[in-house]
mmCIF file with all atom_site columns, C-alpha atoms in Angstrom:
data_model
loop_
_atom_site.group_PDB
_atom_site.id
_atom_site.type_symbol
_atom_site.label_atom_id
_atom_site.label_alt_id
_atom_site.label_comp_id
_atom_site.label_asym_id
_atom_site.label_entity_id
_atom_site.label_seq_id
_atom_site.pdbx_PDB_ins_code
_atom_site.Cartn_x
_atom_site.Cartn_y
_atom_site.Cartn_z
_atom_site.occupancy
_atom_site.B_iso_or_equiv
_atom_site.pdbx_formal_charge
_atom_site.auth_seq_id
_atom_site.auth_comp_id
_atom_site.auth_asym_id
_atom_site.auth_atom_id
_atom_site.pdbx_PDB_model_num
ATOM 1  C CA . MET S 1 1  ? -4.350  -10.255 -17.299 1.00 0.00 ? 73  MET S CA 1
ATOM 2  C CA . LYS S 1 2  ? -4.212  -7.511  -14.688 1.00 0.00 ? 74  LYS S CA 1
ATOM 3  C CA . GLN S 1 3  ? -1.135  -5.562  -13.630 1.00 0.00 ? 75  GLN S CA 1
ATOM 4  C CA . PHE S 1 4  ? -0.504  -3.451  -10.546 1.00 0.00 ? 76  PHE S CA 1
ATOM 5  C CA . ALA S 1 5  ? 2.580   -1.476  -9.536  1.00 0.00 ? 77  ALA S CA 1
ATOM 6  C CA . CYS S 1 6  ? 2.763   -0.752  -5.805  1.00 0.00 ? 78  CYS S CA 1
ATOM 7  C CA . GLY S 1 7  ? 4.530   2.547   -6.472  1.00 0.00 ? 79  GLY S CA 1
ATOM 8  C CA . ALA S 1 8  ? 1.173   3.898   -7.679  1.00 0.00 ? 80  ALA S CA 1
ATOM 9  C CA . VAL S 1 9  ? -0.026  3.716   -4.062  1.00 0.00 ? 81  VAL S CA 1
ATOM 10 C CA . VAL S 1 10 ? 3.253   3.736   -2.110  1.00 0.00 ? 82  VAL S CA 1
ATOM 11 C CA . PRO S 1 11 ? 5.763   6.060   -3.816  1.00 0.00 ? 83  PRO S CA 1
ATOM 12 C CA . GLY S 1 12 ? 9.198   4.500   -4.170  1.00 0.00 ? 84  GLY S CA 1
ATOM 13 C CA . CYS S 1 13 ? 8.067   0.874   -3.990  1.00 0.00 ? 85  CYS S CA 1
ATOM 14 C CA . ASP S 1 14 ? 9.023   -1.106  -7.102  1.00 0.00 ? 86  ASP S CA 1
ATOM 15 C CA . ALA S 1 15 ? 6.905   -4.236  -6.450  1.00 0.00 ? 87  ALA S CA 1
ATOM 16 C CA . LEU S 1 16 ? 4.857   -5.314  -9.470  1.00 0.00 ? 88  LEU S CA 1
ATOM 17 C CA . TRP S 1 17 ? 2.221   -8.015  -9.949  1.00 0.00 ? 89  TRP S CA 1
ATOM 18 C CA . VAL S 1 18 ? 0.676   -9.492  -13.078 1.00 0.00 ? 90  VAL S CA 1
ATOM 19 C CA . CYS S 1 19 ? -2.174  -11.942 -12.461 1.00 0.00 ? 91  CYS S CA 1
ATOM 20 C CA . SER S 1 20 ? -5.065  -13.499 -14.320 1.00 0.00 ? 92  SER S CA 1
ATOM 21 C CA . THR S 1 21 ? -7.734  -11.650 -12.345 1.00 0.00 ? 93  THR S CA 1
ATOM 22 C CA . GLU S 1 22 ? -8.218  -8.437  -10.411 1.00 0.00 ? 94  GLU S CA 1
ATOM 23 C CA . ASP S 1 23 ? -9.092  -10.447 -7.291  1.00 0.00 ? 95  ASP S CA 1
ATOM 24 C CA . GLN S 1 24 ? -5.747  -12.276 -7.446  1.00 0.00 ? 96  GLN S CA 1
ATOM 25 C CA . VAL S 1 25 ? -3.831  -9.002  -7.744  1.00 0.00 ? 97  VAL S CA 1
ATOM 26 C CA . MET S 1 26 ? -5.784  -7.343  -4.932  1.00 0.00 ? 98  MET S CA 1
ATOM 27 C CA . ALA S 1 27 ? -5.185  -10.283 -2.560  1.00 0.00 ? 99  ALA S CA 1
ATOM 28 C CA . LEU S 1 28 ? -1.428  -10.306 -3.203  1.00 0.00 ? 100 LEU S CA 1
ATOM 29 C CA . VAL S 1 29 ? -1.149  -6.538  -2.939  1.00 0.00 ? 101 VAL S CA 1
ATOM 30 C CA . ALA S 1 30 ? -3.137  -6.474  0.316   1.00 0.00 ? 102 ALA S CA 1
ATOM 31 C CA . THR S 1 31 ? -0.662  -8.951  1.834   1.00 0.00 ? 103 THR S CA 1
ATOM 32 C CA . HIS S 1 32 ? 2.292   -6.916  0.536   1.00 0.00 ? 104 HIS S CA 1
ATOM 33 C CA . LEU S 1 33 ? 0.894   -3.653  1.892   1.00 0.00 ? 105 LEU S CA 1
ATOM 34 C CA . ARG S 1 34 ? 0.332   -5.199  5.322   1.00 0.00 ? 106 ARG S CA 1
ATOM 35 C CA . ASP S 1 35 ? 3.619   -7.126  5.553   1.00 0.00 ? 107 ASP S CA 1
ATOM 36 C CA . ASP S 1 36 ? 6.013   -4.713  3.824   1.00 0.00 ? 108 ASP S CA 1
ATOM 37 C CA . HIS S 1 37 ? 4.452   -1.299  4.429   1.00 0.00 ? 109 HIS S CA 1
ATOM 38 C CA . GLY S 1 38 ? 2.459   -1.811  7.647   1.00 0.00 ? 110 GLY S CA 1
ATOM 39 C CA . THR S 1 39 ? -0.654  -0.529  5.863   1.00 0.00 ? 111 THR S CA 1
ATOM 40 C CA . GLU S 1 40 ? -4.114  -2.062  5.883   1.00 0.00 ? 112 GLU S CA 1
ATOM 41 C CA . VAL S 1 41 ? -6.374  -1.848  2.841   1.00 0.00 ? 113 VAL S CA 1
ATOM 42 C CA . THR S 1 42 ? -8.924  0.817   3.705   1.00 0.00 ? 114 THR S CA 1
ATOM 43 C CA . ALA S 1 43 ? -11.678 1.933   1.344   1.00 0.00 ? 115 ALA S CA 1
ATOM 44 C CA . GLU S 1 44 ? -9.469  4.847   0.240   1.00 0.00 ? 116 GLU S CA 1
ATOM 45 C CA . VAL S 1 45 ? -6.461  2.592   -0.419  1.00 0.00 ? 117 VAL S CA 1
ATOM 46 C CA . ARG S 1 46 ? -8.669  0.119   -2.312  1.00 0.00 ? 118 ARG S CA 1
ATOM 47 C CA . GLU S 1 47 ? -9.922  2.967   -4.548  1.00 0.00 ? 119 GLU S CA 1
ATOM 48 C CA . ARG S 1 48 ? -6.335  4.032   -5.256  1.00 0.00 ? 120 ARG S CA 1
ATOM 49 C CA . MET S 1 49 ? -5.400  0.423   -6.007  1.00 0.00 ? 121 MET S CA 1
ATOM 50 C CA . ALA S 1 50 ? -8.343  -0.011  -8.387  1.00 0.00 ? 122 ALA S CA 1
ATOM 51 C CA . ALA S 1 51 ? -7.455  3.226   -10.186 1.00 0.00 ? 123 ALA S CA 1
ATOM 52 C CA . ALA S 1 52 ? -3.885  1.976   -10.730 1.00 0.00 ? 124 ALA S CA 1
ATOM 53 C CA . LEU S 1 53 ? -4.869  -1.503  -11.956 1.00 0.00 ? 125 LEU S CA 1
ATOM 54 C CA . TYR S 1 54 ? -4.242  -2.066  -15.663 1.00 0.00 ? 126 TYR S CA 1
ATOM 55 C CA . THR S 1 55 ? -5.280  -4.696  -18.161 1.00 0.00 ? 127 THR S CA 1
ATOM 56 C CA . VAL S 1 56 ? -2.288  -6.095  -20.030 1.00 0.00 ? 128 VAL S CA 1
ATOM 57 C CA . PRO S 1 57 ? -2.064  -8.573  -22.907 1.00 0.00 ? 129 PRO S CA 1
ATOM 58 C CA . SER S 1 58 ? -1.841  -12.198 -21.876 1.00 0.00 ? 130 SER S CA 1
ATOM 59 C CA . HIS S 1 59 ? 1.474   -13.880 -22.760 1.00 0.00 ? 131 HIS S CA 1
ATOM 60 C CA . GLY S 1 60 ? 2.001   -17.615 -22.412 1.00 0.00 ? 132 GLY S CA 1
ATOM 61 C CA . SER S 1 61 ? 5.463   -17.214 -20.893 1.00 0.00 ? 133 SER S CA 1
ATOM 62 C CA . MET S 1 62 ? 4.485   -14.651 -18.257 1.00 0.00 ? 134 MET S CA 1
ATOM 63 C CA . LEU S 1 63 ? 4.426   -15.790 -14.609 1.00 0.00 ? 135 LEU S CA 1
ATOM 64 C CA . ALA S 1 64 ? 1.186   -14.764 -12.899 1.00 0.00 ? 136 ALA S CA 1
ATOM 65 C CA . GLY S 1 65 ? 1.427   -13.251 -9.455  1.00 0.00 ? 137 GLY S CA 1
ATOM 66 C CA . ALA S 1 66 ? 5.166   -12.576 -9.514  1.00 0.00 ? 138 ALA S CA 1
ATOM 67 C CA . ALA S 1 67 ? 6.310   -9.657  -7.404  1.00 0.00 ? 139 ALA S CA 1
ATOM 68 C CA . ALA S 1 68 ? 9.367   -7.673  -8.343  1.00 0.00 ? 140 ALA S CA 1
#
């Protein structure tokens, strides 16, 4: 499972995703950045996103792809 907190790239944003794969997280975050922050995913933003992506233990009751 992969976890990403938007606040790592956009200070003050409390959106959080936990998904099965990095690709799933990146796709959801890209949509969020565009729709909610008016920001496109540039190479620099993608590097910052990758640096803030964490592996978390998989839990059967966890909902994948949920945003806070």
